Short mmCIF file of C-alpha atoms in Angstrom, two decimals:
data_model
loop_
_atom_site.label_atom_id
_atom_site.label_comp_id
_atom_site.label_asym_id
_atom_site.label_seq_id
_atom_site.Cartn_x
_atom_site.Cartn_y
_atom_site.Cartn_z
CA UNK A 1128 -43.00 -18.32 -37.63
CA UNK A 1129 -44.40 -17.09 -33.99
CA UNK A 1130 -44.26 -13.30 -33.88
CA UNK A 1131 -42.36 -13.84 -30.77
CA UNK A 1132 -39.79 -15.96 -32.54
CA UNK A 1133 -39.52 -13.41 -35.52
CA UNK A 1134 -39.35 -10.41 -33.13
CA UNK A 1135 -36.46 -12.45 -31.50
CA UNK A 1136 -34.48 -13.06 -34.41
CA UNK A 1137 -34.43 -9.95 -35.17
CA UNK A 1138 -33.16 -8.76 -31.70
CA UNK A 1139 -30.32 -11.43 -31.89
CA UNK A 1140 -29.75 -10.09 -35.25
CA UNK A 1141 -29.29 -6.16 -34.24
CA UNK A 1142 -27.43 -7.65 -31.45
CA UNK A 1143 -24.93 -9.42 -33.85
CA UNK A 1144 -24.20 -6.42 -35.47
CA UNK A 1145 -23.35 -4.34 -32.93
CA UNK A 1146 -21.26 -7.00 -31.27
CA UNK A 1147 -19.16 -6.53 -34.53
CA UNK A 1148 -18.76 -2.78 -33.92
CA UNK A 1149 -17.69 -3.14 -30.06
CA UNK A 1150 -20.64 -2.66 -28.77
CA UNK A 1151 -22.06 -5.40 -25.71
CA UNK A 1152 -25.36 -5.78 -24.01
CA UNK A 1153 -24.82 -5.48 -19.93
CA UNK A 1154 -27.47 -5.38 -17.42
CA UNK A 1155 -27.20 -2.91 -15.12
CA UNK A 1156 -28.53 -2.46 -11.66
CA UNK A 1157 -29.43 1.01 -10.42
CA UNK A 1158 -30.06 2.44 -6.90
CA UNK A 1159 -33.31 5.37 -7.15
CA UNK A 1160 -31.01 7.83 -6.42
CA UNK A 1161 -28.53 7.30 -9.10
CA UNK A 1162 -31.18 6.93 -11.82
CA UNK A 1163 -30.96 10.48 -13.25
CA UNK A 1164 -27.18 10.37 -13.33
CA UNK A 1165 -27.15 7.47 -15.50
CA UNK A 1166 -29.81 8.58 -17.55
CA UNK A 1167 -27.25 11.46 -18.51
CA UNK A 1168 -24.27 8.94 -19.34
CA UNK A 1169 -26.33 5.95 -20.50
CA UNK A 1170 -26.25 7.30 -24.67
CA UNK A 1171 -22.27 8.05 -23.72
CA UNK A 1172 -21.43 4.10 -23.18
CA UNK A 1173 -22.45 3.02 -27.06
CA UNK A 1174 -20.27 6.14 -28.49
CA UNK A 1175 -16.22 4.93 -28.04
CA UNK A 1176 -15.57 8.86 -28.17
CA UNK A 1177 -16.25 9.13 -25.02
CA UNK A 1178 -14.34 6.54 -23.67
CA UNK A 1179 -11.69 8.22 -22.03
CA UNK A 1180 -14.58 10.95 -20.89
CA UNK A 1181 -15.52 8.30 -18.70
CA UNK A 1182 -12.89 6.80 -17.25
CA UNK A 1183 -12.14 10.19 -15.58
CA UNK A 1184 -15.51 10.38 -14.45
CA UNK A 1185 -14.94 6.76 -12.85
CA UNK A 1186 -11.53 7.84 -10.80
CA UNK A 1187 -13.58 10.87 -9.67
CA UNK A 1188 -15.89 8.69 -8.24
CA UNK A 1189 -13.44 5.85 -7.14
CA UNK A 1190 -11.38 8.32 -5.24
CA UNK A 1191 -14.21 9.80 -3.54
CA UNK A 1192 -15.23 5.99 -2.25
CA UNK A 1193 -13.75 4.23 0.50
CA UNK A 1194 -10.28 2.85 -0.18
CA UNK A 1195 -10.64 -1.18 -0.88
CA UNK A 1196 -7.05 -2.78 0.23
CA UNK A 1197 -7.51 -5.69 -1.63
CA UNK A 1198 -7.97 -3.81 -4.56
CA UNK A 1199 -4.45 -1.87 -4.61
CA UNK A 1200 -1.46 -3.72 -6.28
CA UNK A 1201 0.91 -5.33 -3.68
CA UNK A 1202 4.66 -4.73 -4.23
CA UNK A 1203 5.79 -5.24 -0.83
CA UNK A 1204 7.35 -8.52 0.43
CA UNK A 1205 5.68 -7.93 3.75
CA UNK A 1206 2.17 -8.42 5.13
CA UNK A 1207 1.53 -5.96 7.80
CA UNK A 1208 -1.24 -5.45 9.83
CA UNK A 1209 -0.70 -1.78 10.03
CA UNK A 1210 0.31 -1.67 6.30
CA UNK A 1211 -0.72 1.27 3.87
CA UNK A 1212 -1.34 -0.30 1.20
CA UNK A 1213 -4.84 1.69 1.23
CA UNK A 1214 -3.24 4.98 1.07
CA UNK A 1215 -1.46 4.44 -2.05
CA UNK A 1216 -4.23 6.15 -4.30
CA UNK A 1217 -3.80 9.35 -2.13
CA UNK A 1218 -0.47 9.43 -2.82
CA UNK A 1219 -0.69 9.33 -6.12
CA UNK A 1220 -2.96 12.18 -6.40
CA UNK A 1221 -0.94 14.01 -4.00
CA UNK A 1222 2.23 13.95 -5.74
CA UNK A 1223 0.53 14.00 -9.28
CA UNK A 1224 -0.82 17.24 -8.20
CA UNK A 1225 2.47 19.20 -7.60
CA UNK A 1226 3.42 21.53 -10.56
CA UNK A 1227 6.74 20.05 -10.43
CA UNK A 1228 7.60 16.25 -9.76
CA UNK A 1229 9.37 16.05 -6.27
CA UNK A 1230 13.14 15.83 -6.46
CA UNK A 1231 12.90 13.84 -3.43
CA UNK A 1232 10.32 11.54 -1.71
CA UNK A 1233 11.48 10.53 1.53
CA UNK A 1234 9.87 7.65 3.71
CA UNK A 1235 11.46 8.09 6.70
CA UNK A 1236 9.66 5.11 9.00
CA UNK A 1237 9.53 2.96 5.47
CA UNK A 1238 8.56 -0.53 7.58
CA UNK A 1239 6.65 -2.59 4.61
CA UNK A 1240 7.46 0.64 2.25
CA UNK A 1241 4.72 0.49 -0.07
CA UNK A 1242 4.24 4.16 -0.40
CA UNK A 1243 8.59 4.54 -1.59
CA UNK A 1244 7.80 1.63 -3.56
CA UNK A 1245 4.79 2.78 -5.74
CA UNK A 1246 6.06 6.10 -6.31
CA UNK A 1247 9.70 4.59 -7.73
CA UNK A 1248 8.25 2.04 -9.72
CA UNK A 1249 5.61 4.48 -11.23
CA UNK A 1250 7.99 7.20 -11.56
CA UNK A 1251 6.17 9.75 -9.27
CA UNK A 1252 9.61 11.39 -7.89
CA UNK A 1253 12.97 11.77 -9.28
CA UNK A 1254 14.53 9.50 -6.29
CA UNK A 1255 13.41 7.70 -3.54
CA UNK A 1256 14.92 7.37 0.07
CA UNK A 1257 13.65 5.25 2.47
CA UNK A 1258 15.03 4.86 6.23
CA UNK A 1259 14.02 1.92 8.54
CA UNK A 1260 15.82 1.50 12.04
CA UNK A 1261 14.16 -1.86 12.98
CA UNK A 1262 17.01 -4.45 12.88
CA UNK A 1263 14.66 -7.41 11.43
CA UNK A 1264 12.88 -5.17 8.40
CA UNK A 1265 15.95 -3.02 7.40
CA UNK A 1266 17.56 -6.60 7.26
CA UNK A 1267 14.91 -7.13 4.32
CA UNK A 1268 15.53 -3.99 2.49
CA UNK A 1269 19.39 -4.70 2.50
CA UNK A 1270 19.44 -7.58 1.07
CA UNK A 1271 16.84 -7.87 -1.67
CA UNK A 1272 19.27 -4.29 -2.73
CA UNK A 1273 22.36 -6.24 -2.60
CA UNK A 1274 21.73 -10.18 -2.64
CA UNK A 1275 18.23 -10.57 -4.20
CA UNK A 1276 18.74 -14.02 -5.58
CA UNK A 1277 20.12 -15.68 -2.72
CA UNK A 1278 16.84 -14.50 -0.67
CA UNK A 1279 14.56 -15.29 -3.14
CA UNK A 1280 15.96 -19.27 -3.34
CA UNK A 1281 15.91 -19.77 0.35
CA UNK A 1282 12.31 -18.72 -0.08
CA UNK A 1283 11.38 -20.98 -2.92
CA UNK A 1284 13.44 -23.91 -1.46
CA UNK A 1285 12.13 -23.43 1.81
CA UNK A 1286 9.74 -26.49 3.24
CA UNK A 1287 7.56 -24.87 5.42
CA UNK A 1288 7.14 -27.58 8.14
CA UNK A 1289 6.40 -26.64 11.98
CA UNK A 1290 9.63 -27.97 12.59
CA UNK A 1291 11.57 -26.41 9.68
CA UNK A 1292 9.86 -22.92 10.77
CA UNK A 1293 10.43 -23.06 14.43
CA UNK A 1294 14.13 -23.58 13.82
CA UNK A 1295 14.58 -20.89 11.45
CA UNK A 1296 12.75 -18.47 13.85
CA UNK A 1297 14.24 -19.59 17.04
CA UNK A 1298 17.77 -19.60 15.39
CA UNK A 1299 20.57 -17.33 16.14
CA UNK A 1300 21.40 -15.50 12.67
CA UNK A 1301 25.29 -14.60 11.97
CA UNK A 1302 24.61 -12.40 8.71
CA UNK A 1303 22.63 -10.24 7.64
CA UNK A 1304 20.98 -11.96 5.06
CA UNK A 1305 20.25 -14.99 7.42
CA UNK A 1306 18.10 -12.53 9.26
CA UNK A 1307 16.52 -10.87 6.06
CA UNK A 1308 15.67 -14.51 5.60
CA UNK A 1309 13.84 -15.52 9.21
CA UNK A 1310 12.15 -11.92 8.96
CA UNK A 1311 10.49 -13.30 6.10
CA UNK A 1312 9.90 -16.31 7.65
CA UNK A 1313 8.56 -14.97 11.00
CA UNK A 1314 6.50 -12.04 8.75
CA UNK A 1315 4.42 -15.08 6.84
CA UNK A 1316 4.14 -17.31 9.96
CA UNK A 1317 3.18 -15.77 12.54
CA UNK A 1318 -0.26 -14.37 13.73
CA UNK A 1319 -0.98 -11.25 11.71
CA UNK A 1320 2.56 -11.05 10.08
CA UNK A 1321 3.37 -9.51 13.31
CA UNK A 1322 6.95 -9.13 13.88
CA UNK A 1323 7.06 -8.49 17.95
CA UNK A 1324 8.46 -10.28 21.12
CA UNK A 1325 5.14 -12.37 21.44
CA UNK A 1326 3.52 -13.49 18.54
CA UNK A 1327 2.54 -16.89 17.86
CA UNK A 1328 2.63 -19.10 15.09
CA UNK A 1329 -0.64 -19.22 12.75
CA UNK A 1330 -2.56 -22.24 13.19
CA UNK A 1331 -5.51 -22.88 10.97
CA UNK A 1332 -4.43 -20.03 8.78
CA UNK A 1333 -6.12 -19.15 5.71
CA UNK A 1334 -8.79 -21.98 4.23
CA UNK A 1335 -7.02 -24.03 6.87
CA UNK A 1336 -3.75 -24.03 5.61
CA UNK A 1337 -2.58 -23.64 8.46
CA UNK A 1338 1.57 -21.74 8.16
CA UNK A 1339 1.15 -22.23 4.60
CA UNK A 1340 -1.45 -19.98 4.40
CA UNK A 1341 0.42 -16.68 3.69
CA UNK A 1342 3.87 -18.67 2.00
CA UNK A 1343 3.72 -17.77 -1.55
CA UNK A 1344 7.32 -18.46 -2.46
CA UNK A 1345 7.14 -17.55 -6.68
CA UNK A 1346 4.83 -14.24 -5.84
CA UNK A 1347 7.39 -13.64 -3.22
CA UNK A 1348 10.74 -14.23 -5.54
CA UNK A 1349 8.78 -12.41 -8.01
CA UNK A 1350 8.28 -9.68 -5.73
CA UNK A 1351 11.74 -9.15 -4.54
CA UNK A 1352 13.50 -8.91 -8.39
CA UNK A 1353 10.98 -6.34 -8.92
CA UNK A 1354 11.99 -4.51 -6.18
CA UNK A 1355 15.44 -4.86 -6.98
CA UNK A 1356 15.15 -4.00 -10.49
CA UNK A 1357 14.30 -0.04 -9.05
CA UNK A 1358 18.01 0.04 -6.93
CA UNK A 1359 19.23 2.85 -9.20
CA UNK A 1360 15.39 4.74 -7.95
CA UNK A 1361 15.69 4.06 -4.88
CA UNK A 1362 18.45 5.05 -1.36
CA UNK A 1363 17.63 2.91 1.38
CA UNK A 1364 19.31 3.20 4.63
CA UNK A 1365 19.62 1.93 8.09
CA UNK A 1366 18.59 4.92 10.30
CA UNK A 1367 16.60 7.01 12.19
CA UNK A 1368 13.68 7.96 10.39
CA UNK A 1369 14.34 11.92 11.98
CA UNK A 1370 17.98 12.02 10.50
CA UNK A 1371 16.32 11.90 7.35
CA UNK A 1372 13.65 14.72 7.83
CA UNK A 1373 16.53 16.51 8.84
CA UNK A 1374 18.31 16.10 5.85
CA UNK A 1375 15.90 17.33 3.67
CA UNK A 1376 14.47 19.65 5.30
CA UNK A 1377 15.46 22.55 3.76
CA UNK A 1378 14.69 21.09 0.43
CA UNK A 1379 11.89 22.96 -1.36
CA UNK A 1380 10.96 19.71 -4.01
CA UNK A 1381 10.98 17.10 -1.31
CA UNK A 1382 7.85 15.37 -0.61
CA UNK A 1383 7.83 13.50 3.05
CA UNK A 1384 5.25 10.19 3.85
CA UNK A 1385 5.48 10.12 7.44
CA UNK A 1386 3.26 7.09 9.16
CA UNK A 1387 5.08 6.14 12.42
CA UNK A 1388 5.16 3.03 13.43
CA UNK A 1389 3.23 3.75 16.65
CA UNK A 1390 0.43 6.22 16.44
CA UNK A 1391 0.37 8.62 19.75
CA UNK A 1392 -2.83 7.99 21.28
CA UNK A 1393 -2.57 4.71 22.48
CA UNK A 1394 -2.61 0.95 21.29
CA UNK A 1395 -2.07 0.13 17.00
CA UNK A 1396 -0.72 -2.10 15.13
CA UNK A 1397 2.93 -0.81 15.01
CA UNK A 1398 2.75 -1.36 18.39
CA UNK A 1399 2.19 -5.04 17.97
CA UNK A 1400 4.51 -5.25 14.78
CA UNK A 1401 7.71 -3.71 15.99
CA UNK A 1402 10.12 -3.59 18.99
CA UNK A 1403 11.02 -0.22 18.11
CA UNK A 1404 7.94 1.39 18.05
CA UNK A 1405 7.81 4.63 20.65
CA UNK A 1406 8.65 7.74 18.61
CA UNK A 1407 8.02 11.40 20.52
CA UNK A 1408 5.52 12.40 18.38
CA UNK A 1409 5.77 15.95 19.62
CA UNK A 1410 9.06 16.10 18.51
CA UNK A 1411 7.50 14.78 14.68
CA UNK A 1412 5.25 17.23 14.33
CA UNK A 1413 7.67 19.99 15.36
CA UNK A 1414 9.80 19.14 12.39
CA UNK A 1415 7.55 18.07 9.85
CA UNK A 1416 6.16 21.69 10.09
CA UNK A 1417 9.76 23.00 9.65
CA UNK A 1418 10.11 21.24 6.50
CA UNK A 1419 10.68 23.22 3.40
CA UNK A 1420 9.15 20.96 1.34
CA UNK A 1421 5.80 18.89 1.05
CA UNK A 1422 4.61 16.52 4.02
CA UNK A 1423 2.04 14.04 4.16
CA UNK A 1424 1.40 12.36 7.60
CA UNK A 1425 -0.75 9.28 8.45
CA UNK A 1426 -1.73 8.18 11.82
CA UNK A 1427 -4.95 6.17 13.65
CA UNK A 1428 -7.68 8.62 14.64
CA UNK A 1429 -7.32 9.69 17.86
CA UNK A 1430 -7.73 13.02 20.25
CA UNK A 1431 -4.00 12.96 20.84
CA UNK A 1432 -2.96 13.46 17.17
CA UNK A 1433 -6.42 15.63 16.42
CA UNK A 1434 -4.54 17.94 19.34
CA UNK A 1435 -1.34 17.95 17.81
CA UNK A 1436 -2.02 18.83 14.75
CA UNK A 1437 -3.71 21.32 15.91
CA UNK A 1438 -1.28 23.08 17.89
CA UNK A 1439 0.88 22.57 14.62
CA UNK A 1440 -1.52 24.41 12.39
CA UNK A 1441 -1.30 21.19 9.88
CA UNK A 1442 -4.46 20.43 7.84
CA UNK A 1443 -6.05 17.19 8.99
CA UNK A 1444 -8.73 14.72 6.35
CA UNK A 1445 -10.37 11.80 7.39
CA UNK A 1446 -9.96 8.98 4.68
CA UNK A 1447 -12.48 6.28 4.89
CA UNK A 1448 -11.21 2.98 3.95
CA UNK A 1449 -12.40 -0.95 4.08
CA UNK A 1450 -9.70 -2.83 5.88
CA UNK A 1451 -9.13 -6.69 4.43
CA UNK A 1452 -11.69 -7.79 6.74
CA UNK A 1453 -14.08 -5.43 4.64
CA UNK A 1454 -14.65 -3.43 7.64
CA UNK A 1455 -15.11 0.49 7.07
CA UNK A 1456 -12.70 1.94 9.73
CA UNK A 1457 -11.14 6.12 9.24
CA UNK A 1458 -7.53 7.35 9.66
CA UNK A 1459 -6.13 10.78 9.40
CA UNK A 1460 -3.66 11.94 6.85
CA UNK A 1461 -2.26 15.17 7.67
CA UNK A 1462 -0.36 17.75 5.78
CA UNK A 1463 0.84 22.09 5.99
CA UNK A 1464 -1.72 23.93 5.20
#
């Protein structure tokens, strides 16, 4: 036999037995400048002992990275184009970082509520409220609380036809379930998932699927009796988002998520995705920084809310993150020193 062919069945055979053992050949491509670093690690990956080692050392460096939204589980029933779905790993480290688990998160603006979702289906507080004053969304959160399975078989018996969608949009709902029901329908069918006086239908849509592109009825059903399973975690209400600061204010193991739905310094999308979306943000900061408890605050970089915070003494980061277009784009998040 070649020497080539006998140095090669050998390889396979060391190969074989370390395939029994867990072990797995991977080629790995290395930038110049990381080189050194894996150098350090690379006897670490054959030794299972340091398994868990490692994965710390990979959230370390996955929080430090730019946020990738398509890479954050989805519980929300709505698309948004000003949803924070990107922000969710912040929160987590925020509120895993307290020496006590809040008594209280409140999401006072809670629009596609990912952030009161997350942290009641992970356990990160001991309740959740949420407040939404929009008409259309808090239509949504009512009903997959109370009537779950009637929205979730109008969705999955629901032919999504120009004609069929264009009636359920344009028609005049007597319940509020009927609504919860056209929100949905308006959220997945129109440009952007945009829910404002304005916005069209999609037309090509996604792979050219044209209002089909963004109807996924089972994820959807699935979505809302997950949701619903966490009613006895979570307090949603109809209301003002500032009635609920005010609430808990004075509550020392509350945690606040503030992201309005219409950032101060000009044009965003909460603009384009609600009708009620002018808050006084002077007014916001003034009693976030009253709170006794914890706030975190999200907006769309801008001089207006740099200023603001500013005069409010609140601590402001810049978190990089890829939007779904894969487009690196900062916000602020803001909390009390």
């Amino acid at each position: 036999m070649p020497k080539d062919a006998t140095a090669n069945s050998r390889q396979q055979r060391r190969l074989g037995r370390l395939y029994e053992t867990g072990i797995t050949r991977a080629t790995v491509l290395i930038h110049e400048e990381n080189r050194a670093n894996f150098e350090v690690i690379r006897p670490l990956l054959r030794d299972p002992r340091f398994a868990e080692s490692l994965s710390r050392a990979a959230r370390l460096v996955a929080e430090e990275g730019p946020v990738n939204v398509a890479q954050v589980a989805q519980l929300s029933p709505f698309r948004y184009p000003g949803g924070k779905t990107w922000l969710v790993p912040e929160i987590r480290n925020w509120l895993r970082s307290r020496s006590k688990k809040p008594a209280i998160f409140a999401e006072p603006f809670a629009g596609g509520a990912i952030a009161s979702l997350t942290v009641a289906a992970e356990g990160l507080a001991e309740h959740v409220y949420m407040t939404e004053l929009d008409e259309d969304v808090s239509a949504v959160w009512q009903t997959i609380f109370s009537e779950p399975d009637w929205l979730s078989n109008k969705i999955k018996n629901f032919d999504v036809t120009h004609e069929n969608v264009l009636h359920v949009i344009t028609k005049k709902t007597t319940s509020i379930k009927e609504k919860a029901f056209q929100t949905i329908v308006r959220n997945r069918t129109q440009r952007g998932g945009i829910l404002a006086p304005g916005a069209g239908l999609v037309k090509k849509g996604e792979n050219g699927k044209g209002l089909k592109s963004r109807w996924y009825p089972e994820t959807l059903a699935k979505r809302i009796e997950a949701i619903h399973s966490l009613r006895h975690k979570i307090t949603f209400t109809k209301a003002d988002g500032f009635d609920l600061i005010s609430r808990f204010s004075k509550e020392p193991r509350a945690a606040f998520f503030i992201d309005p739905p219409y950032t101060a310094g000009g044009k965003s999308a909460g603009k384009r995705l609600y009708r009620l979306n002018d808050i006084n943000h002077c007014n916001l900061f003034e009693q976030a920084k009253k709170v006794a408890g914890e706030i975190l605050m999200t907006y769309d970089d801008s001089e207006e809310v740099r200023k603001l915070a500013a005069k409010h003494l609140m601590k402001i980061e810049e978190i990089p993150m890829k939007n779904t277009h894969h487009a690196l784009i900062r916000e602020l998040v803001i909390t009390k020193p």
